[in-house]
Amino acid sequence: MEIKYELAKTLKEKPADESKLGFGHIFTDHMFIMNYDIGEGWHDARIVPYGDISLSPAAMCLHYGQEIFEGLKAYRTAEGKIQLFRPDENFKRMNVSNERMVIPKINEQDAMEALMALLNVEKDWVPYSEGASLYIRPFIIATDPYVGVRPADHYMFMIILSPSGAYYSTGLNPVKIYVESNYVRAVRGGTGFAKTAANYAISLAGQDEAHKQDYEQVLWLDGVERKYVEEVGSMNIFFVIDGEIITPALTGSVLSGITRKSAIEICRSKGYTVTERKITIQEVAEAYDAGKLDEVFGTGTAAVISPVGHLKWEDKIMEINDNKIGQISQMLYDTMTGIQWGKIPDEFGWIVEVK
Ligand code: PMP
């Protein structure tokens, strides 16, 4: 794929204090863009200065939400290498989301080439400090100026980059999670398995309610019977019950997390049994009452592993593992971050170096 370069004339000042990066506020000097027009396919791949884009107020993505996105990170190792964790999985999932949202597929190799080219230009933006990384946000929006509901004929694919601080600046503190019994996020046949704006817009009311009650995140139940556990806001969920590691099966309403998949593969490689199946919140509560709910943790790109220390389901409060990180959660966190930051050998072949 031919990529045109229009480089910024002046570069921004990089944040001096990486401990204040936070998440998602700062963007680098450049971005990648390519366009899709019906009859022509994806074309005009280019790296240009980061900045506002011009869209018609009638652009279809603004009205009917035809869009998809991805999220991954670039890590700087102690030796100064820059590496990605399973980026091929993100571009594969992007096409799964595209298919569901009737967006033309991208060539996954081209998307990877685009990312590599952009990262090459922006290498200096990958943070240096422990736990900090460069968040990568590829996305596609429908741009036709048309106020009517149909799949668009014109799209933009973009990649933007945002340096982000260590998720855990004060240690791996367990999170407080609230089981949502009123709102639902997704149903089978819907878009739960796709990474599309609608799933996040629909989650805001539940998230807002959780925050009002001083909870950090929502645990979603299935949208039909409201009894099977699905996932957390932006994480998949795992339970360790009586030594068995259980995570909800991917039945169509749950995002197929890359951290989830990696956690399963790491656990199995170390001889643990991992079961992907339907699990009710009742079963979780009963395991808790029987003293068998050993650990609960979320998995996702942002936090990697997020231990759950406090789970509220209606009037029932479950304090898990004395509100401390469990053994399996810690092992997964150490293994995954060890591979990502090049501290331990990548025996799975998951790392792709940015050269
Ligand atoms: N579920 C949802 C709804 C998410 O947004 C995310 C974050 N991408 C995840 C799960 C975790 O997926 P991953 O491990 O690929 O980041």
mmCIF file of C-alpha atoms in Angstrom, residues 66-232:
data_model
loop_
_atom_site.group_PDB
_atom_site.id
_atom_site.type_symbol
_atom_site.label_atom_id
_atom_site.label_comp_id
_atom_site.label_asym_id
_atom_site.label_seq_id
_atom_site.Cartn_x
_atom_site.Cartn_y
_atom_site.Cartn_z
ATOM 1 C CA GLN A 66 -22.462 3.522 11.656
ATOM 2 C CA GLU A 67 -18.934 3.308 13.044
ATOM 3 C CA ILE A 68 -16.537 0.828 14.573
ATOM 4 C CA PHE A 69 -13.297 1.151 16.530
ATOM 5 C CA GLU A 70 -10.417 -0.722 18.132
ATOM 6 C CA GLY A 71 -8.046 -0.165 21.019
ATOM 7 C CA LEU A 72 -4.506 -1.428 21.588
ATOM 8 C CA LYS A 73 -1.211 -0.160 22.969
ATOM 9 C CA ALA A 74 2.452 0.267 22.058
ATOM 10 C CA TYR A 75 4.938 -0.482 24.838
ATOM 11 C CA ARG A 76 8.552 0.681 25.244
ATOM 12 C CA THR A 77 10.860 -1.962 26.687
ATOM 13 C CA ALA A 78 13.821 -1.305 28.982
ATOM 14 C CA GLU A 79 16.139 -1.844 25.975
ATOM 15 C CA GLY A 80 14.236 0.832 24.071
ATOM 16 C CA LYS A 81 12.339 -1.466 21.699
ATOM 17 C CA ILE A 82 8.766 -0.538 20.848
ATOM 18 C CA GLN A 83 6.363 -3.412 20.721
ATOM 19 C CA LEU A 84 2.719 -4.291 20.141
ATOM 20 C CA PHE A 85 0.723 -7.093 21.740
ATOM 21 C CA ARG A 86 -1.207 -9.257 19.235
ATOM 22 C CA PRO A 87 -2.125 -6.346 16.917
ATOM 23 C CA ASP A 88 -3.265 -8.809 14.232
ATOM 24 C CA GLU A 89 -6.107 -9.777 16.592
ATOM 25 C CA ASN A 90 -7.313 -6.159 16.711
ATOM 26 C CA PHE A 91 -7.452 -5.836 12.932
ATOM 27 C CA LYS A 92 -9.174 -9.218 12.670
ATOM 28 C CA ARG A 93 -11.775 -8.062 15.208
ATOM 29 C CA MET A 94 -12.117 -4.790 13.319
ATOM 30 C CA ASN A 95 -13.351 -6.776 10.316
ATOM 31 C CA VAL A 96 -15.745 -8.768 12.513
ATOM 32 C CA SER A 97 -17.186 -5.430 13.681
ATOM 33 C CA ASN A 98 -17.208 -4.114 10.084
ATOM 34 C CA GLU A 99 -19.217 -7.072 8.893
ATOM 35 C CA ARG A 100 -21.860 -6.600 11.597
ATOM 36 C CA MET A 101 -22.146 -2.858 10.922
ATOM 37 C CA VAL A 102 -22.190 -3.279 7.093
ATOM 38 C CA ILE A 103 -18.941 -1.339 6.751
ATOM 39 C CA PRO A 104 -16.570 -2.410 3.945
ATOM 40 C CA LYS A 105 -13.787 -4.640 5.222
ATOM 41 C CA ILE A 106 -10.245 -3.385 5.438
ATOM 42 C CA ASN A 107 -7.205 -5.297 4.243
ATOM 43 C CA GLU A 108 -5.708 -6.358 7.585
ATOM 44 C CA GLN A 109 -2.143 -6.306 6.241
ATOM 45 C CA ASP A 110 -2.644 -2.773 4.921
ATOM 46 C CA ALA A 111 -4.036 -1.661 8.279
ATOM 47 C CA MET A 112 -1.004 -3.133 10.021
ATOM 48 C CA GLU A 113 1.304 -1.390 7.544
ATOM 49 C CA ALA A 114 -0.506 1.878 8.211
ATOM 50 C CA LEU A 115 -0.087 1.467 11.962
ATOM 51 C CA MET A 116 3.597 0.607 11.636
ATOM 52 C CA ALA A 117 4.183 3.646 9.407
ATOM 53 C CA LEU A 118 2.390 5.950 11.834
ATOM 54 C CA LEU A 119 4.240 4.527 14.847
ATOM 55 C CA ASN A 120 7.508 4.992 13.033
ATOM 56 C CA VAL A 121 6.767 8.685 12.679
ATOM 57 C CA GLU A 122 5.550 8.951 16.292
ATOM 58 C CA LYS A 123 8.084 6.695 18.059
ATOM 59 C CA ASP A 124 9.195 9.433 20.428
ATOM 60 C CA TRP A 125 5.658 9.645 21.804
ATOM 61 C CA VAL A 126 5.779 6.156 23.323
ATOM 62 C CA PRO A 127 6.177 6.868 27.059
ATOM 63 C CA TYR A 128 9.306 5.809 28.924
ATOM 64 C CA SER A 129 8.036 5.332 32.458
ATOM 65 C CA GLU A 130 6.957 2.076 34.087
ATOM 66 C CA GLY A 131 3.414 1.084 33.150
ATOM 67 C CA ALA A 132 2.819 3.983 30.753
ATOM 68 C CA SER A 133 2.116 3.244 27.078
ATOM 69 C CA LEU A 134 0.894 4.728 23.813
ATOM 70 C CA TYR A 135 -2.792 4.004 23.318
ATOM 71 C CA ILE A 136 -3.748 3.342 19.697
ATOM 72 C CA ARG A 137 -7.263 4.029 18.455
ATOM 73 C CA PRO A 138 -8.085 2.862 14.915
ATOM 74 C CA PHE A 139 -11.667 3.610 13.809
ATOM 75 C CA ILE A 140 -13.972 3.843 10.808
ATOM 76 C CA ILE A 141 -16.860 6.269 10.326
ATOM 77 C CA ALA A 142 -19.585 6.564 7.688
ATOM 78 C CA THR A 143 -19.311 9.996 6.065
ATOM 79 C CA ASP A 144 -22.065 10.257 3.395
ATOM 80 C CA PRO A 145 -23.978 13.520 3.772
ATOM 81 C CA TYR A 146 -27.400 11.854 3.899
ATOM 82 C CA VAL A 147 -30.120 11.904 6.516
ATOM 83 C CA GLY A 148 -31.608 8.483 5.876
ATOM 84 C CA VAL A 149 -31.033 5.026 7.288
ATOM 85 C CA ARG A 150 -29.014 2.776 4.992
ATOM 86 C CA PRO A 151 -25.411 1.562 4.854
ATOM 87 C CA ALA A 152 -23.177 4.416 3.664
ATOM 88 C CA ASP A 153 -21.194 4.526 0.416
ATOM 89 C CA HIS A 154 -18.316 6.591 1.826
ATOM 90 C CA TYR A 155 -16.131 6.003 4.885
ATOM 91 C CA MET A 156 -12.991 7.205 6.610
ATOM 92 C CA PHE A 157 -10.529 4.915 8.375
ATOM 93 C CA MET A 158 -8.308 6.737 10.838
ATOM 94 C CA ILE A 159 -5.703 5.914 13.463
ATOM 95 C CA ILE A 160 -4.965 8.340 16.289
ATOM 96 C CA LEU A 161 -2.473 7.884 19.126
ATOM 97 C CA SER A 162 -2.629 8.990 22.746
ATOM 98 C CA PRO A 163 0.136 8.598 25.351
ATOM 99 C CA SER A 164 -1.422 7.223 28.511
ATOM 100 C CA GLY A 165 -0.245 6.848 32.064
ATOM 101 C CA ALA A 166 0.114 3.703 34.133
ATOM 102 C CA TYR A 167 -3.343 2.299 34.851
ATOM 103 C CA TYR A 168 -2.307 1.308 38.335
ATOM 104 C CA SER A 169 -0.294 4.138 39.784
ATOM 105 C CA THR A 170 -0.964 3.048 43.361
ATOM 106 C CA GLY A 171 -0.705 -0.737 42.996
ATOM 107 C CA LEU A 172 -3.239 -3.270 41.776
ATOM 108 C CA ASN A 173 -6.182 -2.140 43.843
ATOM 109 C CA PRO A 174 -9.323 -4.236 43.495
ATOM 110 C CA VAL A 175 -12.340 -2.485 41.932
ATOM 111 C CA LYS A 176 -15.907 -2.175 43.183
ATOM 112 C CA ILE A 177 -18.436 -3.515 40.717
ATOM 113 C CA TYR A 178 -22.191 -3.226 40.637
ATOM 114 C CA VAL A 179 -24.364 -5.869 38.932
ATOM 115 C CA GLU A 180 -26.829 -4.055 36.681
ATOM 116 C CA SER A 181 -30.304 -5.594 36.952
ATOM 117 C CA ASN A 182 -32.319 -2.833 35.282
ATOM 118 C CA TYR A 183 -30.572 -1.772 32.065
ATOM 119 C CA VAL A 184 -29.115 -4.208 29.544
ATOM 120 C CA ARG A 185 -26.168 -3.742 27.189
ATOM 121 C CA ALA A 186 -26.674 -6.323 24.471
ATOM 122 C CA VAL A 187 -28.775 -9.220 23.280
ATOM 123 C CA ARG A 188 -27.932 -12.162 21.090
ATOM 124 C CA GLY A 189 -28.505 -11.102 17.497
ATOM 125 C CA GLY A 190 -27.597 -7.529 18.425
ATOM 126 C CA THR A 191 -24.195 -5.875 18.282
ATOM 127 C CA GLY A 192 -22.632 -6.895 21.614
ATOM 128 C CA PHE A 193 -19.768 -8.770 19.957
ATOM 129 C CA ALA A 194 -18.846 -5.795 17.754
ATOM 130 C CA LYS A 195 -16.767 -2.843 18.897
ATOM 131 C CA THR A 196 -19.203 -0.153 17.844
ATOM 132 C CA ALA A 197 -20.307 3.126 19.438
ATOM 133 C CA ALA A 198 -23.876 1.956 20.096
ATOM 134 C CA ASN A 199 -22.738 -0.569 22.718
ATOM 135 C CA TYR A 200 -21.008 2.164 24.679
ATOM 136 C CA ALA A 201 -23.760 4.768 24.304
ATOM 137 C CA ILE A 202 -26.257 2.229 25.628
ATOM 138 C CA SER A 203 -24.054 1.521 28.650
ATOM 139 C CA LEU A 204 -23.846 5.121 29.909
ATOM 140 C CA ALA A 205 -27.054 5.174 31.975
ATOM 141 C CA GLY A 206 -26.019 2.054 33.914
ATOM 142 C CA GLN A 207 -22.487 3.388 34.320
ATOM 143 C CA ASP A 208 -23.877 6.686 35.597
ATOM 144 C CA GLU A 209 -26.069 4.909 38.133
ATOM 145 C CA ALA A 210 -23.097 2.831 39.316
ATOM 146 C CA HIS A 211 -21.015 5.988 39.789
ATOM 147 C CA LYS A 212 -23.817 7.601 41.788
ATOM 148 C CA GLN A 213 -23.681 4.620 44.122
ATOM 149 C CA ASP A 214 -19.884 4.919 44.363
ATOM 150 C CA TYR A 215 -19.147 1.911 42.164
ATOM 151 C CA GLU A 216 -16.490 2.029 39.471
ATOM 152 C CA GLN A 217 -17.950 -0.271 36.852
ATOM 153 C CA VAL A 218 -21.053 -2.180 35.849
ATOM 154 C CA LEU A 219 -21.295 -5.936 35.458
ATOM 155 C CA TRP A 220 -23.840 -6.639 32.738
ATOM 156 C CA LEU A 221 -26.260 -9.533 32.776
ATOM 157 C CA ASP A 222 -27.751 -11.099 29.643
ATOM 158 C CA GLY A 223 -30.442 -8.993 28.039
ATOM 159 C CA VAL A 224 -33.140 -11.678 27.848
ATOM 160 C CA GLU A 225 -33.298 -13.608 31.113
ATOM 161 C CA ARG A 226 -31.164 -11.165 33.101
ATOM 162 C CA LYS A 227 -29.465 -13.922 34.972
ATOM 163 C CA TYR A 228 -26.349 -14.888 33.033
ATOM 164 C CA VAL A 229 -23.189 -12.857 33.576
ATOM 165 C CA GLU A 230 -21.869 -11.224 30.398
ATOM 166 C CA GLU A 231 -19.042 -8.694 30.855
ATOM 167 C CA VAL A 232 -17.973 -5.471 32.565
#
